[in-house]
Amino acid sequence: MNTIILRLIAERLGVMLVTLVIVSFTVFAATQLLPGDVAQILLGQAATPEAVAGLREAMGLNEPAIPRYFNWLIGLTQGDFGLSYVTREPIADLIAGRLQNTLRLAAITTLISVPLALSLGILAALYQGTKFDRVVSTATVMIISVPEFMVATLAVLIFAVYLKWLPALSYANEVTSLWQLLKTFAMPVITLTFVIAAQMIRMSRAAVIETLNTPYCEMALLKGASRRRTVLIHALPNALGPIANAVALSLSYLLGGVIIVETIFNYPGIAKLMVDAVATRDLPLVQSCAMIFCFGYLMLIMLADIISILSNPRLRT
Amino acid sequence: MTAVTNFIARKSGYNINLVGLCSATVILFWAIVALIAPMITPYPVGEIVDWDYFGPSSSAFWLGSDYLGRDVLSRILMGARFTVGISLGAVTLACFIGVTLGMLAAVIGGLFDQVLSRFLDAFNSIPSKLFGLVVVAAVGSSVPVLILTLTAIYAPGSYRFARALAVNINTMDFVTVARARGEGTLYLIKEEILPNIIGPVLADFGLRFVFIVLLLSGLSFLGLGVLPPNADWGALVKENISGLPFAAPAVIYPSFAIASLTISVNMMIDNLPKKIRDRED
């Protein structure tokens, strides 16, 4: 660790903080665009003007937007997300359990998809141009070019409708055995793995192939090293940085995937909570979920940045 | 088929391969469908015409019927209007704004460039689906809102791409010469920079179109995009998702429509026609 690296990392952290503030401002501003009065919408058409005025007062809506933004931001940093418009419960309580479920789903998907994707990506680079490489590359392009819900519906068609191995769209609430646990997670995890792995395979294949095009790899080839030796011994160690970067970036695709997957499989995670909150226009809940997601996303992007900084040998003096 | 590609090569001077030709045909097909949809739908789009729901493909209903007994083929043909129309509108706006600002930033440079780049980079790091969800939660969903939201999401990326290209061109001698001649900024970006970056910019346009189709379908699938009684392809999948456990055609074909369009655009970009005289052999 030297000062250049530390400075670069500190710079990334600073950029992330600034971005987070801009994101929070955008999220807050977007929710202020709501045409009409929030209190009026909550109480419905039949509400008396006195009731609306009272609710406005109680919700602090009479204050100007800027102080409300800062109050909200300060609350966020202290873990106080406010109250849901719809259920009147503290949002922190609503989110806690759901967040755990989503993290569990993400963790299982990561554990399965990372080894799978890396081995396929490196193998495809090793056998570049062969039939195996072409099959893998075409399949990944196909998966990347279709929406996540199509991957999910195809997975249901294959595993639930034709093969009948798994239940289609149900989520079992009481999990009593390991088998049931597997069944519950199987479909969401399979779908997410496809979406994430496709990205990761493409990026890791590209990273290895790019390293193979460097002069020292050509040198290894010229002195008679086999393709396998060139890839595994010469190219791979230097491609590790870009590959780790690719893994972190691909994991940020979990976010888009998880929104669709939790909705389609009725999985009680935080993304489903957010989609439902959008449908009921529960703005504080939407804001909180959006901030949590953005935070996770920015963390992964920053992790990818830091990995690529650390893996750059030119900075290691 | 090779006869066709050879014919095109001889007539136009462009060499296109088979994959490129097929994907171009699919794209052209959906573009025409989007234009003339109301004239070719076999049944009225919103009307219940089949007694059965989730009916199978038959000679009367080529792609079966949906969850209410409406004709799936008619709905997909009309859906093309929304999917292709909204996406095309959004991608055109996004690329126009992004590329113009990107070239301006490269030519003007200095503080203008720095402030704009920092701001748009921060904006770019908001996950796209999330931004869509927040906007829809705040202002509700309608076609203009969707187009503007998708534009706002994808313009920063286009800016970044165009700026990176334009910065390279900006250092070329002919730009310096034009500047020394006393040409204005508008002339510089229009006559000197744009013609030299138009190729990659068009490829980026295509890729961005795919992203937008995917995001729009995703939003509609969540029930937050195009709203009933209208339906784009994502909304069609959503309405008929209850037919999934028995593999109803109504849920499968709209997905295929999306896939055929997005995969074709991707393949088309990878197999863009080359001018024959540019080839060495």
Short mmCIF file of C-alpha atoms in Angstrom, two decimals, chain B:
data_model
loop_
_atom_site.label_atom_id
_atom_site.label_comp_id
_atom_site.label_asym_id
_atom_site.label_seq_id
_atom_site.Cartn_x
_atom_site.Cartn_y
_atom_site.Cartn_z
CA MET B 1 -29.52 -17.01 -49.66
CA THR B 2 -25.95 -16.42 -50.77
CA ALA B 3 -27.40 -15.48 -54.15
CA VAL B 4 -29.31 -12.69 -52.44
CA THR B 5 -26.28 -11.34 -50.56
CA ASN B 6 -24.22 -11.50 -53.76
CA PHE B 7 -26.95 -9.61 -55.60
CA ILE B 8 -27.01 -6.90 -52.92
CA ALA B 9 -23.23 -6.68 -53.04
CA ARG B 10 -23.19 -6.22 -56.81
CA LYS B 11 -26.01 -3.67 -56.87
CA SER B 12 -25.11 -1.47 -53.91
CA GLY B 13 -21.41 -1.91 -53.37
CA TYR B 14 -22.09 -3.04 -49.82
CA ASN B 15 -21.12 -6.49 -48.71
CA ILE B 16 -23.56 -7.91 -46.21
CA ASN B 17 -23.38 -11.38 -44.71
CA LEU B 18 -26.22 -13.77 -44.15
CA VAL B 19 -26.72 -13.07 -40.43
CA GLY B 20 -26.72 -9.34 -41.08
CA LEU B 21 -29.28 -9.75 -43.87
CA CYS B 22 -31.61 -11.89 -41.76
CA SER B 23 -31.49 -9.54 -38.79
CA ALA B 24 -32.04 -6.53 -41.05
CA THR B 25 -35.10 -8.31 -42.47
CA VAL B 26 -36.53 -8.92 -38.99
CA ILE B 27 -35.95 -5.28 -37.98
CA LEU B 28 -37.55 -4.03 -41.20
CA PHE B 29 -40.48 -6.39 -40.64
CA TRP B 30 -41.22 -4.99 -37.16
CA ALA B 31 -40.77 -1.41 -38.38
CA ILE B 32 -43.38 -1.98 -41.10
CA VAL B 33 -45.69 -3.76 -38.65
CA ALA B 34 -45.44 -0.84 -36.24
CA LEU B 35 -46.42 1.54 -39.04
CA ILE B 36 -49.36 -0.33 -40.52
CA ALA B 37 -50.53 -2.33 -37.47
CA PRO B 38 -54.21 -1.20 -37.49
CA MET B 39 -54.58 -2.25 -41.12
CA ILE B 40 -53.35 -5.82 -40.68
CA THR B 41 -54.78 -6.93 -37.34
CA PRO B 42 -57.15 -9.83 -38.08
CA TYR B 43 -59.45 -8.94 -35.15
CA PRO B 44 -60.27 -5.73 -33.24
CA VAL B 45 -57.51 -5.40 -30.63
CA GLY B 46 -59.57 -4.86 -27.47
CA GLU B 47 -62.45 -7.18 -28.29
CA ILE B 48 -63.11 -10.59 -26.85
CA VAL B 49 -63.41 -12.83 -29.88
CA ASP B 50 -62.78 -16.33 -28.59
CA TRP B 51 -65.07 -18.21 -26.20
CA ASP B 52 -62.08 -19.96 -24.79
CA TYR B 53 -59.39 -18.23 -22.77
CA PHE B 54 -55.69 -19.12 -23.25
CA GLY B 55 -56.80 -20.92 -26.38
CA PRO B 56 -54.20 -22.82 -28.43
CA SER B 57 -52.99 -21.79 -31.88
CA SER B 58 -55.63 -22.53 -34.48
CA SER B 59 -56.51 -21.51 -38.02
CA ALA B 60 -58.87 -18.83 -36.66
CA PHE B 61 -56.43 -17.54 -34.00
CA TRP B 62 -52.90 -18.07 -35.33
CA LEU B 63 -51.21 -17.40 -32.02
CA GLY B 64 -54.07 -18.45 -29.74
CA SER B 65 -56.15 -16.26 -27.47
CA ASP B 66 -55.26 -14.44 -24.26
CA TYR B 67 -56.61 -14.52 -20.69
CA LEU B 68 -59.86 -12.84 -21.73
CA GLY B 69 -60.19 -14.55 -25.09
CA ARG B 70 -58.73 -11.74 -27.18
CA ASP B 71 -56.69 -12.51 -30.29
CA VAL B 72 -52.98 -12.67 -29.39
CA LEU B 73 -51.72 -12.00 -32.91
CA SER B 74 -53.68 -8.75 -33.17
CA ARG B 75 -52.44 -7.65 -29.76
CA ILE B 76 -48.81 -8.39 -30.61
CA LEU B 77 -49.10 -6.48 -33.91
CA MET B 78 -50.55 -3.48 -32.08
CA GLY B 79 -48.02 -3.92 -29.27
CA ALA B 80 -45.24 -3.41 -31.82
CA ARG B 81 -46.42 0.19 -32.11
CA PHE B 82 -45.83 0.85 -28.43
CA THR B 83 -42.62 -1.11 -28.02
CA VAL B 84 -40.96 0.11 -31.23
CA GLY B 85 -42.49 3.60 -31.15
CA ILE B 86 -41.70 4.51 -27.54
CA SER B 87 -38.21 2.98 -27.73
CA LEU B 88 -37.39 4.67 -31.01
CA GLY B 89 -38.62 8.03 -29.74
CA ALA B 90 -36.64 7.70 -26.52
CA VAL B 91 -33.44 6.51 -28.17
CA THR B 92 -33.57 9.27 -30.78
CA LEU B 93 -34.03 11.94 -28.13
CA ALA B 94 -31.40 10.41 -25.83
CA CYS B 95 -28.79 10.12 -28.58
CA PHE B 96 -29.55 13.56 -30.01
CA ILE B 97 -29.13 15.20 -26.59
CA GLY B 98 -26.22 13.01 -25.54
CA VAL B 99 -24.23 13.31 -28.77
CA THR B 100 -24.80 17.06 -29.11
CA LEU B 101 -23.74 17.74 -25.53
CA GLY B 102 -20.83 15.31 -25.87
CA MET B 103 -19.46 17.06 -28.96
CA LEU B 104 -20.01 20.46 -27.38
CA ALA B 105 -18.14 19.38 -24.25
CA ALA B 106 -15.23 18.09 -26.33
CA VAL B 107 -15.03 21.24 -28.47
CA ILE B 108 -15.60 23.81 -25.73
CA GLY B 109 -13.69 21.97 -23.00
CA GLY B 110 -12.73 23.68 -19.77
CA LEU B 111 -15.19 24.19 -16.96
CA PHE B 112 -18.23 23.47 -19.16
CA ASP B 113 -16.84 20.03 -19.94
CA GLN B 114 -15.87 19.25 -16.35
CA VAL B 115 -19.11 20.27 -14.68
CA LEU B 116 -21.24 18.53 -17.29
CA SER B 117 -19.16 15.34 -17.17
CA ARG B 118 -19.21 15.11 -13.39
CA PHE B 119 -22.92 15.75 -13.19
CA LEU B 120 -23.89 13.28 -15.92
CA ASP B 121 -21.54 10.63 -14.53
CA ALA B 122 -23.26 10.86 -11.17
CA PHE B 123 -26.61 10.67 -12.91
CA ASN B 124 -25.41 7.66 -14.87
CA SER B 125 -24.69 5.70 -11.70
CA ILE B 126 -28.34 5.55 -10.70
CA PRO B 127 -29.50 2.06 -11.66
CA SER B 128 -31.82 2.39 -14.64
CA LYS B 129 -34.72 0.22 -13.46
CA LEU B 130 -34.71 1.94 -10.09
CA PHE B 131 -34.87 5.40 -11.61
CA GLY B 132 -37.78 4.26 -13.77
CA LEU B 133 -39.59 2.91 -10.70
CA VAL B 134 -39.10 6.12 -8.71
CA VAL B 135 -40.37 8.33 -11.54
CA VAL B 136 -43.39 6.13 -12.14
CA ALA B 137 -44.13 6.14 -8.41
CA ALA B 138 -43.97 9.91 -8.39
CA VAL B 139 -45.80 11.02 -11.55
CA GLY B 140 -47.60 7.91 -12.73
CA SER B 141 -47.12 6.24 -16.08
CA SER B 142 -48.08 7.51 -19.52
CA VAL B 143 -46.47 7.37 -22.95
CA PRO B 144 -44.83 10.86 -22.78
CA VAL B 145 -43.59 10.21 -19.23
CA LEU B 146 -42.11 6.89 -20.36
CA ILE B 147 -40.33 8.45 -23.34
CA LEU B 148 -38.88 11.28 -21.24
CA THR B 149 -37.83 8.94 -18.41
CA LEU B 150 -36.10 6.55 -20.80
CA THR B 151 -34.42 9.54 -22.45
CA ALA B 152 -33.19 10.85 -19.10
CA ILE B 153 -31.84 7.41 -18.19
CA TYR B 154 -29.93 6.79 -21.42
CA ALA B 155 -28.77 10.26 -22.49
CA PRO B 156 -25.83 10.37 -19.99
CA GLY B 157 -24.37 7.13 -21.38
CA SER B 158 -24.66 8.43 -24.91
CA TYR B 159 -22.99 11.68 -23.81
CA ARG B 160 -20.07 9.80 -22.33
CA PHE B 161 -19.63 7.68 -25.44
CA ALA B 162 -19.83 10.59 -27.90
CA ARG B 163 -17.56 12.79 -25.81
CA ALA B 164 -14.84 10.13 -25.67
CA LEU B 165 -14.93 9.84 -29.48
CA ALA B 166 -15.16 13.58 -30.07
CA VAL B 167 -12.20 14.34 -27.78
CA ASN B 168 -10.00 12.22 -30.05
CA ILE B 169 -11.19 13.93 -33.23
CA ASN B 170 -10.87 17.34 -31.58
CA THR B 171 -7.07 16.97 -31.39
CA MET B 172 -6.76 16.33 -35.15
CA ASP B 173 -5.05 18.86 -37.38
CA PHE B 174 -8.06 19.54 -39.58
CA VAL B 175 -10.05 20.67 -36.53
CA THR B 176 -7.23 23.00 -35.51
CA VAL B 177 -7.18 24.35 -39.06
CA ALA B 178 -10.94 24.91 -39.01
CA ARG B 179 -10.58 26.68 -35.69
CA ALA B 180 -7.77 28.85 -37.07
CA ARG B 181 -10.03 29.75 -39.99
CA GLY B 182 -12.34 31.18 -37.36
CA GLU B 183 -15.22 28.69 -37.65
CA GLY B 184 -17.81 28.75 -34.86
CA THR B 185 -18.54 25.93 -32.42
CA LEU B 186 -21.71 24.91 -34.25
CA TYR B 187 -19.85 24.54 -37.54
CA LEU B 188 -17.07 22.58 -35.82
CA ILE B 189 -19.37 19.99 -34.28
CA LYS B 190 -21.57 19.69 -37.36
CA GLU B 191 -19.02 19.67 -40.19
CA GLU B 192 -15.78 18.48 -38.62
CA ILE B 193 -16.59 16.25 -35.64
CA LEU B 194 -19.93 14.58 -36.43
CA PRO B 195 -19.02 13.08 -39.84
CA ASN B 196 -15.98 11.46 -38.23
CA ILE B 197 -17.77 9.81 -35.33
CA ILE B 198 -21.08 8.96 -37.01
CA GLY B 199 -20.25 5.25 -37.50
CA PRO B 200 -19.65 4.33 -33.86
CA VAL B 201 -22.43 6.71 -32.81
CA LEU B 202 -24.91 4.80 -34.96
CA ALA B 203 -23.75 1.47 -33.52
CA ASP B 204 -24.22 2.96 -30.06
CA PHE B 205 -27.67 4.13 -31.13
CA GLY B 206 -28.58 0.52 -31.93
CA LEU B 207 -27.24 -0.84 -28.65
CA ARG B 208 -29.02 1.84 -26.69
CA PHE B 209 -32.23 0.99 -28.57
CA VAL B 210 -31.90 -2.60 -27.31
CA PHE B 211 -31.35 -1.41 -23.72
CA ILE B 212 -34.40 0.81 -23.95
CA VAL B 213 -36.60 -1.96 -25.38
CA LEU B 214 -35.48 -4.21 -22.53
CA LEU B 215 -36.07 -1.59 -19.84
CA LEU B 216 -39.45 -0.59 -21.27
CA SER B 217 -40.53 -4.22 -21.43
CA GLY B 218 -39.30 -4.72 -17.88
CA LEU B 219 -41.27 -1.75 -16.59
CA SER B 220 -44.39 -2.84 -18.46
CA PHE B 221 -43.92 -6.33 -17.12
CA LEU B 222 -43.96 -4.92 -13.59
CA GLY B 223 -47.24 -3.22 -14.51
CA LEU B 224 -45.63 0.22 -14.41
CA GLY B 225 -45.03 0.91 -18.10
CA VAL B 226 -47.68 1.05 -20.82
CA LEU B 227 -51.02 0.81 -19.04
CA PRO B 228 -54.19 -1.06 -20.02
CA PRO B 229 -56.19 -1.02 -22.25
CA ASN B 230 -53.06 -0.44 -24.35
CA ALA B 231 -50.28 -2.98 -24.15
CA ASP B 232 -46.74 -3.21 -25.39
CA TRP B 233 -45.00 -6.59 -25.55
CA GLY B 234 -43.86 -6.49 -21.92
CA ALA B 235 -47.40 -5.72 -20.76
CA LEU B 236 -48.73 -8.59 -22.90
CA VAL B 237 -46.46 -11.03 -21.06
CA LYS B 238 -47.61 -9.60 -17.75
CA GLU B 239 -51.35 -9.85 -18.51
CA ASN B 240 -51.03 -13.46 -19.53
CA ILE B 241 -48.51 -14.63 -16.95
CA SER B 242 -51.19 -16.76 -15.27
CA GLY B 243 -51.13 -18.92 -18.41
CA LEU B 244 -47.50 -19.82 -17.80
CA PRO B 245 -48.10 -23.03 -15.77
CA PHE B 246 -49.82 -24.57 -18.80
CA ALA B 247 -47.54 -23.01 -21.42
CA ALA B 248 -50.22 -20.86 -23.05
CA PRO B 249 -49.12 -19.36 -26.39
CA ALA B 250 -50.37 -15.98 -25.14
CA VAL B 251 -47.45 -15.70 -22.72
CA ILE B 252 -44.80 -17.21 -24.99
CA TYR B 253 -45.22 -15.32 -28.28
CA PRO B 254 -44.94 -11.74 -26.94
CA SER B 255 -41.62 -12.75 -25.31
CA PHE B 256 -40.49 -14.15 -28.65
CA ALA B 257 -41.42 -10.87 -30.32
CA ILE B 258 -39.18 -8.93 -27.91
CA ALA B 259 -36.36 -11.43 -28.30
CA SER B 260 -36.58 -11.40 -32.11
CA LEU B 261 -36.25 -7.60 -32.17
CA THR B 262 -33.46 -7.21 -29.60
CA ILE B 263 -31.39 -10.17 -30.80
CA SER B 264 -31.72 -8.95 -34.41
CA VAL B 265 -30.49 -5.46 -33.53
CA ASN B 266 -27.52 -6.93 -31.63
CA MET B 267 -26.67 -9.29 -34.51
CA MET B 268 -27.10 -6.49 -37.04
CA ILE B 269 -24.58 -4.33 -35.16
CA ASP B 270 -22.09 -7.21 -35.05
CA ASN B 271 -22.52 -7.84 -38.79
CA LEU B 272 -22.80 -4.35 -40.23
CA PRO B 273 -22.42 -4.27 -44.02
CA LYS B 274 -18.94 -3.43 -45.20
CA LYS B 275 -18.21 -1.43 -48.30
CA ILE B 276 -16.59 -3.80 -50.76
CA ARG B 277 -13.83 -1.42 -51.74
CA ASP B 278 -12.73 -1.25 -48.10
CA ARG B 279 -11.99 -4.94 -48.10
CA GLU B 280 -8.54 -6.14 -48.95
CA ASP B 281 -9.33 -9.49 -50.55
#
